[in-house]
GROMACS .gro file of N, CA and C in nm:
model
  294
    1UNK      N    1  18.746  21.775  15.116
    1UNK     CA    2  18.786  21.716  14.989
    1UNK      C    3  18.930  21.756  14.961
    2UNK      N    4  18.989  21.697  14.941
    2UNK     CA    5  19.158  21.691  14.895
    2UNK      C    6  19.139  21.676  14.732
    3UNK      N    7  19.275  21.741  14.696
    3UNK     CA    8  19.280  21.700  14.583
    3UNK      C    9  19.415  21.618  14.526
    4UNK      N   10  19.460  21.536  14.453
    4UNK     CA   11  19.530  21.471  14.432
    4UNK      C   12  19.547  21.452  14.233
    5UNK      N   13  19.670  21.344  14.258
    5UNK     CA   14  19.711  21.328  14.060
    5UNK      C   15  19.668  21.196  14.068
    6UNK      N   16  19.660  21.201  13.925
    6UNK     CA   17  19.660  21.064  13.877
    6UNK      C   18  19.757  20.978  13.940
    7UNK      N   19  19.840  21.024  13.929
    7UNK     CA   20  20.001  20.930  13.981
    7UNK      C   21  19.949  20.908  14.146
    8UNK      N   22  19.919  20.954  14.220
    8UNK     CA   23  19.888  20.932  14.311
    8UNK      C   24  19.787  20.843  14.367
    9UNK      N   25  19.651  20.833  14.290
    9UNK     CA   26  19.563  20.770  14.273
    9UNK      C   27  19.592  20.656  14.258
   10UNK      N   28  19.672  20.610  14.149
   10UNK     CA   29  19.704  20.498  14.103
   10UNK      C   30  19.832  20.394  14.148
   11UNK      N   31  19.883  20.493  14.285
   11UNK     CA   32  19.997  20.402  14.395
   11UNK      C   33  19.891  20.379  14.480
   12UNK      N   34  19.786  20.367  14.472
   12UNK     CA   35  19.775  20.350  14.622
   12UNK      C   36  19.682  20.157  14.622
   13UNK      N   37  19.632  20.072  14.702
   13UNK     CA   38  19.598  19.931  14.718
   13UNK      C   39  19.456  19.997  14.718
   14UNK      N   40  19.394  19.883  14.599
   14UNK     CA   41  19.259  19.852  14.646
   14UNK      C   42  19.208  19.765  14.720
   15UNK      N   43  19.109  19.830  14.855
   15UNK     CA   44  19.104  19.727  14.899
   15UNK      C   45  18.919  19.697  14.890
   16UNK      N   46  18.881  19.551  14.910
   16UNK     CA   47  18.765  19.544  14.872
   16UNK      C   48  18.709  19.492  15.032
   17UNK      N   49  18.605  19.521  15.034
   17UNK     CA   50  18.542  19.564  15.203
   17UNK      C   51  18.445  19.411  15.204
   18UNK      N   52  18.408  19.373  15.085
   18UNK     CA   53  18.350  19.273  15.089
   18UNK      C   54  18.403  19.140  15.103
   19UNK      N   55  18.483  19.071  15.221
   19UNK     CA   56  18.626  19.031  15.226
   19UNK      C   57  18.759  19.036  15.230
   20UNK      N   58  18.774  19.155  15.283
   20UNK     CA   59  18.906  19.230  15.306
   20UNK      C   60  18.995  19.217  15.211
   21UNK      N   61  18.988  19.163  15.060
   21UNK     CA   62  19.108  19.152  14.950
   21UNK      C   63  19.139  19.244  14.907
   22UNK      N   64  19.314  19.230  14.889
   22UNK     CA   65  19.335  19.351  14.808
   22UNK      C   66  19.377  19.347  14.669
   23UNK      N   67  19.306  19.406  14.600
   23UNK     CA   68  19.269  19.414  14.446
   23UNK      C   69  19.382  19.420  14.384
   24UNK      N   70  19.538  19.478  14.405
   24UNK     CA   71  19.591  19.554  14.362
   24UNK      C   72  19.602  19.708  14.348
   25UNK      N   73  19.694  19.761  14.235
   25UNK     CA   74  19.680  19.887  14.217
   25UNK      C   75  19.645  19.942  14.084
   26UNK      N   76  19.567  20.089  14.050
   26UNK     CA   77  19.519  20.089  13.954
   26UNK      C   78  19.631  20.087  13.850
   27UNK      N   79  19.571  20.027  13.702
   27UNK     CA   80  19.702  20.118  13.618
   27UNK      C   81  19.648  20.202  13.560
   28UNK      N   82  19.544  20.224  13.561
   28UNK     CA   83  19.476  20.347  13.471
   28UNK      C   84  19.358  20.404  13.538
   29UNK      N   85  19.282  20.518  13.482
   29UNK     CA   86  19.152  20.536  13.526
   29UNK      C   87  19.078  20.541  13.367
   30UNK      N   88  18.968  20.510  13.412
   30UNK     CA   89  18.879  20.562  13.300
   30UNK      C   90  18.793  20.674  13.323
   31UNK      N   91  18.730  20.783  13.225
   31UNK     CA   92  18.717  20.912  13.238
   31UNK      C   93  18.626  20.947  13.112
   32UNK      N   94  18.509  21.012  13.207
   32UNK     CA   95  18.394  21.063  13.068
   32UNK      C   96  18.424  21.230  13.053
   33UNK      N   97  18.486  21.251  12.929
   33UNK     CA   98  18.504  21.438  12.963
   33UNK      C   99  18.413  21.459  12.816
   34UNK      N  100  18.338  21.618  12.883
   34UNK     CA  101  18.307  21.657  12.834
   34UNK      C  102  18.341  21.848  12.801
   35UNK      N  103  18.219  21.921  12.775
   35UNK     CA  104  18.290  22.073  12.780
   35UNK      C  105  18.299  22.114  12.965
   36UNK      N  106  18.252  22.080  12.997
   36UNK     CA  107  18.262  22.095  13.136
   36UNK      C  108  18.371  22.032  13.230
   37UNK      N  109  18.456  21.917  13.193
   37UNK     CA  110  18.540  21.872  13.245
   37UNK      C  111  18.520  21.749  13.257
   38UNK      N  112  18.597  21.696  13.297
   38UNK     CA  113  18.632  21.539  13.305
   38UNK      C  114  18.593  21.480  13.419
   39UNK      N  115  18.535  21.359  13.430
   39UNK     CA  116  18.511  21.291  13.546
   39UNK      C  117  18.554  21.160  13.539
   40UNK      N  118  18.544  21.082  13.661
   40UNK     CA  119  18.625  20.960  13.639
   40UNK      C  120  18.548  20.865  13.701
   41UNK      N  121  18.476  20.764  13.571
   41UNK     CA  122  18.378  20.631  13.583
   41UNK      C  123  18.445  20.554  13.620
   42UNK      N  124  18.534  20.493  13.606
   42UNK     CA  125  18.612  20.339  13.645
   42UNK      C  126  18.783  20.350  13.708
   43UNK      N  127  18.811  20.263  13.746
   43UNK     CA  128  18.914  20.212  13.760
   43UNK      C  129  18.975  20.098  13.730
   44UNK      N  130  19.051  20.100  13.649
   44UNK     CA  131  19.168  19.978  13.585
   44UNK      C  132  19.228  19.929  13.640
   45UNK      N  133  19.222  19.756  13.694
   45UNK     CA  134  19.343  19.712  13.771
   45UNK      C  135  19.369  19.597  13.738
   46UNK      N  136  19.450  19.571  13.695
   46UNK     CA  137  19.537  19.423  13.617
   46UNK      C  138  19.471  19.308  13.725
   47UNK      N  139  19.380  19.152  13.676
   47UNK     CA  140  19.405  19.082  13.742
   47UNK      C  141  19.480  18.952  13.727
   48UNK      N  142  19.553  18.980  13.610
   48UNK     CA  143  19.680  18.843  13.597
   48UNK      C  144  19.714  18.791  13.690
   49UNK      N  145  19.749  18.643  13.684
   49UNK     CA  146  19.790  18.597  13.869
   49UNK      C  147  19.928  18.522  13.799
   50UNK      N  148  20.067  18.459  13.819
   50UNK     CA  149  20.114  18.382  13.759
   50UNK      C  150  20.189  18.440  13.710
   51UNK      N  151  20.249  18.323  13.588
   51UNK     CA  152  20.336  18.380  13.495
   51UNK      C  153  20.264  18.495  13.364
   52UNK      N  154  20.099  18.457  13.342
   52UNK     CA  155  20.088  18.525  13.231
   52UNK      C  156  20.082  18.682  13.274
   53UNK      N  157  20.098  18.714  13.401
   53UNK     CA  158  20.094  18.845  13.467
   53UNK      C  159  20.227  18.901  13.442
   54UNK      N  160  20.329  18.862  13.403
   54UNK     CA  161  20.466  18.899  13.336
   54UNK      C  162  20.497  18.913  13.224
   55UNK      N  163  20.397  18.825  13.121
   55UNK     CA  164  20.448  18.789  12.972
   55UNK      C  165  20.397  18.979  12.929
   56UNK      N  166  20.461  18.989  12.857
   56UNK     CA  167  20.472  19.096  12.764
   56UNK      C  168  20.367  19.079  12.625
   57UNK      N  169  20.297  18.972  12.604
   57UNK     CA  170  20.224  18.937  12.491
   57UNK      C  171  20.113  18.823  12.534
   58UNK      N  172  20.000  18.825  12.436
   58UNK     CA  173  19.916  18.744  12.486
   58UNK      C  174  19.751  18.842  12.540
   59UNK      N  175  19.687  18.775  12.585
   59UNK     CA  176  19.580  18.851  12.664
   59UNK      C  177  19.596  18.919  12.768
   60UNK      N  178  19.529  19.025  12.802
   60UNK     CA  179  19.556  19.118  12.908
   60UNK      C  180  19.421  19.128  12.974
   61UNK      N  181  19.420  19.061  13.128
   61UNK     CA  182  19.246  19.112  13.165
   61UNK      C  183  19.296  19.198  13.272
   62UNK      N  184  19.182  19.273  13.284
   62UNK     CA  185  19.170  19.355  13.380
   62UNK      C  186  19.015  19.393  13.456
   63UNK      N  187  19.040  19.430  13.579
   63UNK     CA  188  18.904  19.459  13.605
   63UNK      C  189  18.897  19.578  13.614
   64UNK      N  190  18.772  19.601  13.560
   64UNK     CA  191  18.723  19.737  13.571
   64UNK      C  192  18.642  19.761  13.677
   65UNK      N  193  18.665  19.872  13.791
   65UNK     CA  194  18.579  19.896  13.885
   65UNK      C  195  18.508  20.005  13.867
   66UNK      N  196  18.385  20.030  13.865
   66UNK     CA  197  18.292  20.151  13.812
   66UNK      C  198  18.325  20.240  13.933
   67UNK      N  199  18.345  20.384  13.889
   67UNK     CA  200  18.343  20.464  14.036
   67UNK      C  201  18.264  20.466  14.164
   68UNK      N  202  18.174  20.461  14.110
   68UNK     CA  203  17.998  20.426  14.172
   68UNK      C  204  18.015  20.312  14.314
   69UNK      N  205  18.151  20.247  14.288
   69UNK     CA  206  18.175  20.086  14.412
   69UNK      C  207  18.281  20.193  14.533
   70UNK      N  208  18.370  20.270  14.475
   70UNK     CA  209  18.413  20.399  14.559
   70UNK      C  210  18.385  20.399  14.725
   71UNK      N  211  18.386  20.321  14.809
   71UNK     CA  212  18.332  20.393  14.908
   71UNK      C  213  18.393  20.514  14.989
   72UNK      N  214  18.524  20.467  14.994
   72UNK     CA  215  18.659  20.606  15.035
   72UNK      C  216  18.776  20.609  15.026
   73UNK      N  217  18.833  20.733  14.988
   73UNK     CA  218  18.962  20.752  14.926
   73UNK      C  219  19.061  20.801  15.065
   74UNK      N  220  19.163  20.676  15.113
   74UNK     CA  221  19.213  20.709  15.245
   74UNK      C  222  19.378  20.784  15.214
   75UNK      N  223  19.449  20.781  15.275
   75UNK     CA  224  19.610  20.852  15.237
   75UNK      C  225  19.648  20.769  15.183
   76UNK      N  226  19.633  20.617  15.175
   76UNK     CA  227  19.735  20.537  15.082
   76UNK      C  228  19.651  20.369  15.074
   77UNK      N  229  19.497  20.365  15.067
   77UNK     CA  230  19.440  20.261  15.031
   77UNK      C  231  19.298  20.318  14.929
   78UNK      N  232  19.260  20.282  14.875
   78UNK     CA  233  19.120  20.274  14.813
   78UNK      C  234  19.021  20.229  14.831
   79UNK      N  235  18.890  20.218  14.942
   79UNK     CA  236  18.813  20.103  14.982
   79UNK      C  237  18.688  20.100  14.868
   80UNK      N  238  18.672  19.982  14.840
   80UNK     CA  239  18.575  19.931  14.734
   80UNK      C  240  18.478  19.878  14.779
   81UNK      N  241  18.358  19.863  14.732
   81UNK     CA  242  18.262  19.713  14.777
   81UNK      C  243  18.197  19.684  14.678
   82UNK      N  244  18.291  19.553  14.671
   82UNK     CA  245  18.208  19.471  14.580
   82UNK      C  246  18.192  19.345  14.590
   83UNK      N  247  18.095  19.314  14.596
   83UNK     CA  248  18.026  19.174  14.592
   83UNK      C  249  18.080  19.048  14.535
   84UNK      N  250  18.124  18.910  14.542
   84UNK     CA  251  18.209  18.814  14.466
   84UNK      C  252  18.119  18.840  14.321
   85UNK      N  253  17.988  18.826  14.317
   85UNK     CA  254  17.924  18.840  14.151
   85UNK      C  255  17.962  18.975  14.095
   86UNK      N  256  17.984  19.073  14.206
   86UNK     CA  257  17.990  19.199  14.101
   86UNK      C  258  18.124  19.218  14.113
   87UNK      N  259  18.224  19.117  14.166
   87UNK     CA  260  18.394  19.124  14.132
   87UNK      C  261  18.368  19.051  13.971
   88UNK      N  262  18.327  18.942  13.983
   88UNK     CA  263  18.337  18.857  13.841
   88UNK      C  264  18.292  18.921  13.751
   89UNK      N  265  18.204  19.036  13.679
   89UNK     CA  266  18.133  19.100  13.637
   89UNK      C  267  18.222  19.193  13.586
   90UNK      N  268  18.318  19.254  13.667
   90UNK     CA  269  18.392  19.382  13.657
   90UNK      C  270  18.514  19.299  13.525
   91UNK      N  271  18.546  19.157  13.564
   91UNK     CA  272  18.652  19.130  13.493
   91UNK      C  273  18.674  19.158  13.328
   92UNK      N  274  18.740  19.198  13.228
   92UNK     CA  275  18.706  19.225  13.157
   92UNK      C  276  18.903  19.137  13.044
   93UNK      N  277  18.887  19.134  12.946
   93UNK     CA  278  19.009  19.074  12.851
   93UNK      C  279  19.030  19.174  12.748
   94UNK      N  280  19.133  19.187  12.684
   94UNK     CA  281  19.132  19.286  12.573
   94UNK      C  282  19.324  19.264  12.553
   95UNK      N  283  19.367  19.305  12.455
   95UNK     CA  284  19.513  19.298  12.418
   95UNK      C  285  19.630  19.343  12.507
   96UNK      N  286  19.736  19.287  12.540
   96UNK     CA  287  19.818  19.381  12.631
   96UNK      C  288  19.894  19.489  12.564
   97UNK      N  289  19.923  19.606  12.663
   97UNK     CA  290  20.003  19.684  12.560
   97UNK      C  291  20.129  19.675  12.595
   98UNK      N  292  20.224  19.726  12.485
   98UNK     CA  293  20.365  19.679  12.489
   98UNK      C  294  20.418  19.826  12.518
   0.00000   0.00000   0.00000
């Protein structure tokens, strides 16, 4: 087990095993902490395609990948598996931030 940063985590390509696509990169993680420490449920990765993937305003989706899809963390990719229903599933909309 290695250990690594956030910043690091979040340069690296997801790639999804169920069709070789690559997801992008994270921009965030999501994280359940408690008194014991923090762990990390999801991963955040923009799927804007286009121009609205530039605009600064407007809707922001992203997919969320539950940690749980994880299969391995390599020097500079992320491998995922997820299913086309459980890609569509993950997608999620909410405000962009500025």
């Amino acid at each position: 087990m290695q250990t690594m940063t956030s910043d690091e985590l979040c340069s690296m390509e997801i790639i999804n095993l169920c069709g070789g696509t690559c997801l992008g990169t994270p921009e965030s993680l999501e994280l359940r902490c408690g008194c014991d420490g923090c762990v990390i449920t999801a991963l955040i990765v923009p799927c804007e395609t286009g121009v609205s993937a530039w605009l600064p305003f407007g809707k922001h989706t992203v997919w969320r990948i539950p940690w749980e899809r994880v299969e391995c963390i390599g020097e500079d990719a992320i491998l995922v598996r997820l299913p086309p229903d459980a890609l569509a599933g993950c997608c999620q909309t909410g405000r962009k931030r500025r």
